[in-house]
Short mmCIF file of C-alpha atoms and ligand atoms in Angstrom, two decimals:
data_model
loop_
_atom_site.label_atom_id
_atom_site.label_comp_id
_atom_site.label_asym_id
_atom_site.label_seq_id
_atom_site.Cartn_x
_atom_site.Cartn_y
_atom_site.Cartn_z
CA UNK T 3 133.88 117.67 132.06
CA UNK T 4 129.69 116.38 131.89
CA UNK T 5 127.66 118.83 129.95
CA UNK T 6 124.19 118.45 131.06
CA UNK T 7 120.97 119.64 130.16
CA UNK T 8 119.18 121.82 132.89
CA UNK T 9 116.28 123.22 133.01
CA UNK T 10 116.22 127.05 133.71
CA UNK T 11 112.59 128.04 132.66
CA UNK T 12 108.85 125.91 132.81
CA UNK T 13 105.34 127.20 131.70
CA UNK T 14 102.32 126.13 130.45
CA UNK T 15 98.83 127.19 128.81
CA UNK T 16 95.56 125.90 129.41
CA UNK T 17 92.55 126.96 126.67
CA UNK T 18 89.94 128.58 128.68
CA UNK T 19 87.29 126.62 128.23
CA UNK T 20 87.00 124.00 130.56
CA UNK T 21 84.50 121.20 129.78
CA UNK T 22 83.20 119.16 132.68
CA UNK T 23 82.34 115.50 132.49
CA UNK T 24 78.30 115.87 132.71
CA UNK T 25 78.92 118.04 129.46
CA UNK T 26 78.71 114.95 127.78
CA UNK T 27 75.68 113.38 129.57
CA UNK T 28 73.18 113.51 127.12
CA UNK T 29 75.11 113.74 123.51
CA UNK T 30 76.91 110.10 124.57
CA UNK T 31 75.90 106.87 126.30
CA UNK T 32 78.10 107.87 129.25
CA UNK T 33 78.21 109.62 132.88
CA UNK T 34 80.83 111.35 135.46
CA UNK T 35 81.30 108.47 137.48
CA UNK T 36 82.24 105.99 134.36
CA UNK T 37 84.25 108.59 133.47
CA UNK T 38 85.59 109.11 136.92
CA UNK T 39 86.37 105.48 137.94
CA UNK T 40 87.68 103.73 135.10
CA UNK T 41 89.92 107.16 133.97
CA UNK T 42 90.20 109.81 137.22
CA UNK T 43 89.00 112.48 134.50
CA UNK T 44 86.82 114.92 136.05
CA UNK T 45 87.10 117.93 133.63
CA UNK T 46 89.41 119.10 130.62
CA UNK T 47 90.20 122.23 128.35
CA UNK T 48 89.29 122.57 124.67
CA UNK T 49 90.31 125.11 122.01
CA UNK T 50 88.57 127.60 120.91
CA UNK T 51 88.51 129.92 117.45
CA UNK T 52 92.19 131.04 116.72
CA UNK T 53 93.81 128.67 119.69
CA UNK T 54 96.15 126.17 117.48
CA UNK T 55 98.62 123.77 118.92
CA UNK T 56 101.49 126.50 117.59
CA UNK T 57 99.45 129.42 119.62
CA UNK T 58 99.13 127.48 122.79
CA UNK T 59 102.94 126.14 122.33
CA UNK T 60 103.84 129.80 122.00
CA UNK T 61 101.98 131.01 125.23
CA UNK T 62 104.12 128.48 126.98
CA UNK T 63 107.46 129.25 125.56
CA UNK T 64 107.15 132.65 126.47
CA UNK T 65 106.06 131.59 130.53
CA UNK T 66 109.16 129.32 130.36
CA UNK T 67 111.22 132.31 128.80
CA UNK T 68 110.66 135.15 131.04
CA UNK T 69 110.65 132.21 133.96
CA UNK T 70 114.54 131.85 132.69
CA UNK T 71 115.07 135.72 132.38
CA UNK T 72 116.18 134.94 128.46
CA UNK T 73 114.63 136.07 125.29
CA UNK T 74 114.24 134.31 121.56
CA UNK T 75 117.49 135.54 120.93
CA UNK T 76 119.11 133.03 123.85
CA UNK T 77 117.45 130.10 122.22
CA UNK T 78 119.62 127.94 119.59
CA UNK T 79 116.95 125.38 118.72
CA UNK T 80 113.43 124.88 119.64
CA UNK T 81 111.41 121.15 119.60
CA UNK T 82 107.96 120.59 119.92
CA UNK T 83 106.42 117.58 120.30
CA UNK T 84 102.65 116.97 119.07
CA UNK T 85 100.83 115.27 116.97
CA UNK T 86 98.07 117.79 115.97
CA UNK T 87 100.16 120.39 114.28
CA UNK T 88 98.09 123.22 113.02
CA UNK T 89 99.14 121.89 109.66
CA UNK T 90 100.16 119.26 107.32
CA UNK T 91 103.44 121.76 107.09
CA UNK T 92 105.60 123.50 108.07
CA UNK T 93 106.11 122.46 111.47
CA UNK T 94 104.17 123.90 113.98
CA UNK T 95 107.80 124.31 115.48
CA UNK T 96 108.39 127.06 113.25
CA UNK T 97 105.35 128.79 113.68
CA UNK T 98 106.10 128.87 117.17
CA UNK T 99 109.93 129.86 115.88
CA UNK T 100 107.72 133.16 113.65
CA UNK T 101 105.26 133.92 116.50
CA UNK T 102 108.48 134.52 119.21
CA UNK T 103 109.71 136.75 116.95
CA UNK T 104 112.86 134.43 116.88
CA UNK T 105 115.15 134.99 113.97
CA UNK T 106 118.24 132.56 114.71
CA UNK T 107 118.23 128.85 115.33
CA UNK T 108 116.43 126.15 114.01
CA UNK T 109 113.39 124.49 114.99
CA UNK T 110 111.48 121.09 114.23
CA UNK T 111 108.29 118.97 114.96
CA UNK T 112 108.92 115.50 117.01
CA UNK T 113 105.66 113.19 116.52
CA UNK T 114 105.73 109.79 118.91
CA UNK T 115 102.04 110.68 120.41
CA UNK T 116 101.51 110.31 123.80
CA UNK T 117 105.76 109.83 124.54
CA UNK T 118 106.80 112.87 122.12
CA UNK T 119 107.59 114.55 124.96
CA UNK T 120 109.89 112.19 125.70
CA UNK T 121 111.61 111.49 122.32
CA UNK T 122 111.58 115.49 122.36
CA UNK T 123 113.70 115.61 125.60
CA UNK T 124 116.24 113.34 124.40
CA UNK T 125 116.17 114.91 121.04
CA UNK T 126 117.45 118.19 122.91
CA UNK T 127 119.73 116.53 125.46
CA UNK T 128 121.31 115.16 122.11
CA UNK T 129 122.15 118.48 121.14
CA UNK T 130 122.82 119.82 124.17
CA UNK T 131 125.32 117.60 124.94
CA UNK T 132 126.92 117.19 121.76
CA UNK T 133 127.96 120.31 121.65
CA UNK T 134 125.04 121.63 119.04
CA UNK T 135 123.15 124.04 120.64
CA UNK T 136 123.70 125.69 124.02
CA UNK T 137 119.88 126.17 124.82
CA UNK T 138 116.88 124.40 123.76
CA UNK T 139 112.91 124.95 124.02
CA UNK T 140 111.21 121.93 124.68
CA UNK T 141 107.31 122.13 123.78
CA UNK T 142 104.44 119.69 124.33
CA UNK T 143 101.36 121.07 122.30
CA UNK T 144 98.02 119.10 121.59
CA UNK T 145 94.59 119.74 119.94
CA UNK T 146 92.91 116.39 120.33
CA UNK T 147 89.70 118.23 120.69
CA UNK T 148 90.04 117.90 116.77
CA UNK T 149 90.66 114.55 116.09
CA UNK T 150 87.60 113.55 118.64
CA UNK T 151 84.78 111.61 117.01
CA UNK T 152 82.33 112.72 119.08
CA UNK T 153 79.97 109.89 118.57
CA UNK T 154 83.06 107.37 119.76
CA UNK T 155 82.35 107.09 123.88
CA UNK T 156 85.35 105.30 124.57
CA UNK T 157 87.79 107.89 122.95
CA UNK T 158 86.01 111.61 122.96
CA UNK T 159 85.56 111.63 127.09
CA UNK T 160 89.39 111.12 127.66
CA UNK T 161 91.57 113.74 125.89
CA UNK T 162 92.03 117.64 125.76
CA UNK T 163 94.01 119.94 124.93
CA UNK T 164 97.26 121.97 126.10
CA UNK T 165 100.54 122.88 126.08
CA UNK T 166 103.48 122.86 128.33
CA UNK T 167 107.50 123.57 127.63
CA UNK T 168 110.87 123.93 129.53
CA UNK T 169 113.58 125.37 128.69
CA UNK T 170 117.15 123.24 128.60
CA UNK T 171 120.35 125.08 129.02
CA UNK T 172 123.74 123.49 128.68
CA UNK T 173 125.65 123.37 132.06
CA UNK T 174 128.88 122.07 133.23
CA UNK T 175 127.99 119.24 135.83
CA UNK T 176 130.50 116.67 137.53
CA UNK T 177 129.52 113.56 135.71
CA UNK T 178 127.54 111.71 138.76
CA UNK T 179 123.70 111.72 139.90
CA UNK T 180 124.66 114.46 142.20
CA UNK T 181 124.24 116.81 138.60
CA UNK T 182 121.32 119.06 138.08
CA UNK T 183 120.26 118.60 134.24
CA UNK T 184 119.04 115.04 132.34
CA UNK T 185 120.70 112.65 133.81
CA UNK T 186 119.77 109.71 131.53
CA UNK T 187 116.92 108.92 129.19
CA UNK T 188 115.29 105.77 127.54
CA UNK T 189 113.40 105.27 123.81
CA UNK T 190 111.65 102.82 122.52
CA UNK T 191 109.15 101.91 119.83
CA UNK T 192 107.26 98.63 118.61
CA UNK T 193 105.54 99.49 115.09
CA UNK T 194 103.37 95.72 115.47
CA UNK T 195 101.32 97.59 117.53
CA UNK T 196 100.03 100.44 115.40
CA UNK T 197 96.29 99.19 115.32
CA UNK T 198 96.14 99.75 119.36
CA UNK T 199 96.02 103.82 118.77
CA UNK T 200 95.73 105.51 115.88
CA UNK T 201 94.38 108.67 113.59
CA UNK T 202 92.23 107.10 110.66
CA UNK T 203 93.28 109.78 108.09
CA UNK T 204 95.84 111.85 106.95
CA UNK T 205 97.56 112.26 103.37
CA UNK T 206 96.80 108.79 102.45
CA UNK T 207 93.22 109.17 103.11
CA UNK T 208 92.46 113.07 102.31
CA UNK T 209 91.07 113.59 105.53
CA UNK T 210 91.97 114.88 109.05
CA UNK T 211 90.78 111.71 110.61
CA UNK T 212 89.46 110.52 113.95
CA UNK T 213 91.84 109.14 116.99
CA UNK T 214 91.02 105.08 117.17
CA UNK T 215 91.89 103.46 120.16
CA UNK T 216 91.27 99.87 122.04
CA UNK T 217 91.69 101.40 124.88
CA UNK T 218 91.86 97.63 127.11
CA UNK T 219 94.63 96.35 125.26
CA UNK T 220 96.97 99.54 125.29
CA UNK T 221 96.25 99.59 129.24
CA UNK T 222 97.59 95.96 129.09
CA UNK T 223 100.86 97.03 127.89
CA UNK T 224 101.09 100.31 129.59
CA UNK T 225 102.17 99.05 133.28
CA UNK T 226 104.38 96.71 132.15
CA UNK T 227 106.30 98.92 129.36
CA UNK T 228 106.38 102.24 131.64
CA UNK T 229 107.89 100.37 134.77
CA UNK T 230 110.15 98.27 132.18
CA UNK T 231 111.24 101.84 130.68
CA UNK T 232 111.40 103.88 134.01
CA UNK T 233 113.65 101.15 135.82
CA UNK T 234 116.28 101.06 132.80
CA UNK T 235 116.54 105.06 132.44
CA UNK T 236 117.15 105.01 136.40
CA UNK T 237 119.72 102.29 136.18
CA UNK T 238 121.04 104.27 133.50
CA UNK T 239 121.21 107.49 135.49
CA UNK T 240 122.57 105.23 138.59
CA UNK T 241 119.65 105.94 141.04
CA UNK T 242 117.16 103.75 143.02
CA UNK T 243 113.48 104.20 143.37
CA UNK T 244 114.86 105.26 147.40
CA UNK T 245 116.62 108.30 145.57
CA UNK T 246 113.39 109.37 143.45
CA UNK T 247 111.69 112.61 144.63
CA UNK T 248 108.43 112.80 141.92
CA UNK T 249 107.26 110.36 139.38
CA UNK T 250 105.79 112.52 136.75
CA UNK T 251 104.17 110.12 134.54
CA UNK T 252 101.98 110.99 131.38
CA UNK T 253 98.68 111.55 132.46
CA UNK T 254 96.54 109.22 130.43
CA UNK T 255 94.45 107.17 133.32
CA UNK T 256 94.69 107.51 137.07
CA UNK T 257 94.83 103.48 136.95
CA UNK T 258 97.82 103.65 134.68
CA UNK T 259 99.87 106.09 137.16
CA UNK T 260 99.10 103.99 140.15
CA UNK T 261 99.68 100.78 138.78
CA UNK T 262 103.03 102.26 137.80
CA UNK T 263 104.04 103.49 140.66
CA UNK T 264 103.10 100.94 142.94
CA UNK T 265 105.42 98.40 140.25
CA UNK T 266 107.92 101.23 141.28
CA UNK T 267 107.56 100.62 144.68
CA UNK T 268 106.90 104.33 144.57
CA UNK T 269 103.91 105.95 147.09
CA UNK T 270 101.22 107.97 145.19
CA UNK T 271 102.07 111.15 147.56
CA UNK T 272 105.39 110.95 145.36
CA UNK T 273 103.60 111.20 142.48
CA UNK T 274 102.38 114.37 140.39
CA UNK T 275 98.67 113.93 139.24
CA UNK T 276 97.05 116.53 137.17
CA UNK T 277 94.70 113.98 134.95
CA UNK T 278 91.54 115.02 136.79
CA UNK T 279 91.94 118.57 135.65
CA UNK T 280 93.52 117.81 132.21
CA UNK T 281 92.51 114.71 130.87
CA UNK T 282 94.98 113.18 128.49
CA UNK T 283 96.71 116.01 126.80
CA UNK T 284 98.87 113.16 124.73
CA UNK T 285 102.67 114.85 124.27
CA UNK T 286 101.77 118.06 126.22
CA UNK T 287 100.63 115.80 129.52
CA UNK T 288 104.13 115.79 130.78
CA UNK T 289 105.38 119.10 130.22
CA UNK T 290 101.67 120.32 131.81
CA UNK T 291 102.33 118.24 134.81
CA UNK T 292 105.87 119.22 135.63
CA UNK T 293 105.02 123.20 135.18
CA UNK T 294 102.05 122.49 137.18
CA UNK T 295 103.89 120.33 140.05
CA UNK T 296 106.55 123.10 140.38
CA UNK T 297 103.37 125.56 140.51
CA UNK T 298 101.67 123.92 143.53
CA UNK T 299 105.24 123.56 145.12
CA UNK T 300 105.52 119.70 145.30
CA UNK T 301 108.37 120.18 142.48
CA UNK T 302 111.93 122.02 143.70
CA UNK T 303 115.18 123.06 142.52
CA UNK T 304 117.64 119.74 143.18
CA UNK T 305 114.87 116.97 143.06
CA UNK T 306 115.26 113.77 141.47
CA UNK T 307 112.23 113.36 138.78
CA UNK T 308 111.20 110.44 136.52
CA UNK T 309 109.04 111.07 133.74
CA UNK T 310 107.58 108.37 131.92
CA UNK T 311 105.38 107.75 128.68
CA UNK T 312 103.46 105.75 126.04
CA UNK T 313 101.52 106.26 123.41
CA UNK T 314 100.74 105.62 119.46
CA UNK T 315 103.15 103.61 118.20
CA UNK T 316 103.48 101.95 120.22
CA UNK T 317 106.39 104.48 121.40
CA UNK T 318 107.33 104.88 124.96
CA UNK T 319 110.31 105.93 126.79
CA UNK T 320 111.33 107.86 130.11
CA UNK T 321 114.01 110.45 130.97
CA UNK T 322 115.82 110.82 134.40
CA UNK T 323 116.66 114.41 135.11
CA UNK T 324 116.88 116.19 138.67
CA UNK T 325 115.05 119.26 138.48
N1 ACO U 424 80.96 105.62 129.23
C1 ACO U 424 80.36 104.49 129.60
N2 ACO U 424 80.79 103.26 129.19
C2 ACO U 424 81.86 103.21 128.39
C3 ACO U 424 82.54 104.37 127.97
C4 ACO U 424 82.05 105.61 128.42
N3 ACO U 424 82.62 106.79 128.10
N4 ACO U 424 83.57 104.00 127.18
C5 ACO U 424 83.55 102.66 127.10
N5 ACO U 424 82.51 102.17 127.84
C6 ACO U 424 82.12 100.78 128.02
C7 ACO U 424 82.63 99.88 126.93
O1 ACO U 424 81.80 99.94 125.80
C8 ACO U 424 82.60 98.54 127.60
O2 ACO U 424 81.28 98.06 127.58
P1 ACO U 424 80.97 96.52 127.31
O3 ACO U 424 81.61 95.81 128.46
O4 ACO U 424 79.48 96.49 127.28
O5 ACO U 424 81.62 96.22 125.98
C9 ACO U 424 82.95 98.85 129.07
O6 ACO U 424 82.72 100.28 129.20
C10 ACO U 424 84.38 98.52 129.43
O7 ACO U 424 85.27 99.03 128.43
P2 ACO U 424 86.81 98.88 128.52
O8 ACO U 424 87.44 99.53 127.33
O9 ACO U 424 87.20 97.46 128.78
O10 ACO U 424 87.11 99.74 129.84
P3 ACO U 424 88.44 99.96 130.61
O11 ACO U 424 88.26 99.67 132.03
O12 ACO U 424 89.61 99.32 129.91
O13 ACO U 424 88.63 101.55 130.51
C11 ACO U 424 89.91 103.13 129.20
C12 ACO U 424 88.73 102.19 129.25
C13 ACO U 424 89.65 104.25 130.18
C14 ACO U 424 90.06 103.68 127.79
C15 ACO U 424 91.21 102.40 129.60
O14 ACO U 424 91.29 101.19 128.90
C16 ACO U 424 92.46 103.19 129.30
O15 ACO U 424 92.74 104.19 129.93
N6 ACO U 424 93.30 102.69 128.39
C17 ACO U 424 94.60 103.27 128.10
C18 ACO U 424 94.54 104.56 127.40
C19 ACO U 424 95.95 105.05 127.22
O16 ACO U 424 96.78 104.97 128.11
N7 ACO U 424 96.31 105.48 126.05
C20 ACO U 424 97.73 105.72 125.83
C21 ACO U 424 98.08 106.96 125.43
S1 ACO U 424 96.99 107.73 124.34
C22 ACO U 424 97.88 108.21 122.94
O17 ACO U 424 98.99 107.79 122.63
C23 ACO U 424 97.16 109.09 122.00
#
């Protein structure tokens, strides 16, 4: 007998305020069609007072939920990925645990940046299929909005905010591709690389910090490490790019998805896009874009979907599961 991890429920929040490019014309050296071209960002959502990554990752768990019919009650373990908890601790997991009103279970914080999603999935499908919890809430929750130097063109006009989550029930499948569920999944990390992206404070410095990024250099690796990543989890799972239905890959630059997909050998009409509306929501992208592509109907019960991911780190990874 395969256990495998299937997804019953999806949802997602988006803050209300939606800030267009031309918002920054003026405050920055910048304009919508930089923007535009080099990114495919047209507009994205930022917090307000009182929305935290925990509040947003709540708003989605309970979509994903009552999309599943189940309650906090059902729910052995919840993991949220994010790198903008609302604080230093305890993890905004277990606020999210508190504000569901869930008393059972456990629930923990996964931080790998842009691919926490990711590690987060194959975190659960760990436990899932090792027998340690039954069902699983997997979050992606962001508030770049407040690690934006404002003043920094090349970082403040790419990134917003959001939340997304699905939730992972344990099912008896037959062991082949044919399953519902995660079918395989692929990690890694390369630690070399940790001047590429990264958050200039934190304990060591007393401060919050600002998100640092040369942005050229981690597009160089992107193409390379996401096809490299997405190829081994579909060996892995024992598919083809012929058996793929949707590529949902993190949503950091429209250049980045296409140049993925076309080393896929994947059209874009297979691919789910939401970056123009969301800019790069970091570990909530993914979870965003799947809620969002079974939303607009391009995402059905039975499809074959590859998600893929990089970020900070580096870390990047991808996870094979058929919807
Ligand atoms: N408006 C106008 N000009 C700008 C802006 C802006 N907002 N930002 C940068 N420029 C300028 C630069 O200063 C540079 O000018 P120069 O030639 O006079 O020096 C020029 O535009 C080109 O800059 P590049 O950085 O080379 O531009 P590029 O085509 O690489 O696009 C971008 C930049 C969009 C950041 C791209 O490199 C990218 O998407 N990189 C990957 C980002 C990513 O995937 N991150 C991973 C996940 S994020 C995470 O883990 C948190």
């Amino acid at each position: 007998m395969t256990i495998r991890s299937v997804v019953i429920g999806s949802g997602h929040y988006l803050p209300k305020r939606i800030v267009e490019n031309a918002e920054f014309e003026g405050k920055i050296d910048t304009d919508d069609e930089w923007i535009r071209s080099r990114s495919g960002i047209e507009r994205r959502h930022f917090v307000s007072e009182g929305e935290t990554t925990s509040t947003m990752a709540t708003a989605a768990a309970r979509i994903a939920l009552e999309e599943a019919g189940k309650t906090p009650a059902d729910v052995d373990a919840i993991i949220l990925a994010t790198s903008t908890a609302d604080l230093t601790f305890p993890s905004a997991a277990t606020m999210v645990q508190a504000q569901l009103g869930m008393e059972n279970g456990f629930a923990f914080d996964v931080q790998a940046v842009c691919a926490g999603f990711i590690f987060a999935l194959s975190n659960a499908n760990a436990l899932i299929v090792s027998g340690q919890a039954k069902r699983v809430l997997v979050i992606g929750s962001e508030t770049f909005s407040k690690i934006m130097d404002w003043t920094d063109r090349s970082t403040s006009v790419l990134f917003g905010d959001g939340a997304g989550a699905l939730l992972l029930e344990a099912q008896e499948g037959t062991g082949t591709p044919a399953d519902r569920g995660i079918l395989s999944t692929d990690l890694n990390s390369d630690g070399r690389y940790r001047d590429l992206l990264y958050v200039d404070g934190g304990i060591s410095t007393g401060t919050t910090g600002y998100l640092r990024m040369q942005g050229n250099q981690v597009f160089r690796h992107a193409v390379e490490k996401l096809a490299a990543t997405a190829t081994t989890a579909m060996e892995r799972a024992g598919v083809t790019a012929e058996d793929v239905d949707w590529i949902v890959p993190h949503q950091a630059n429209i250049r980045i998805i296409q140049g993925t997909a076309k080393k896929l050998n994947l059209p874009m009409e297979q691919v789910v896009v939401t970056v123009q509306d969301h800019g790069n929501t970091s570990a909530a992208s993914i979870p965003l874009a799947l809620s969002v592509g079974k939303q607009r109907g391009q995402i059905k019960q039975g499809d074959l979907v590859v998600t893929e991911a990089i970020g900070g780190g580096l870390a990047w990874g991808a996870v094979v599961l058929r919807w």
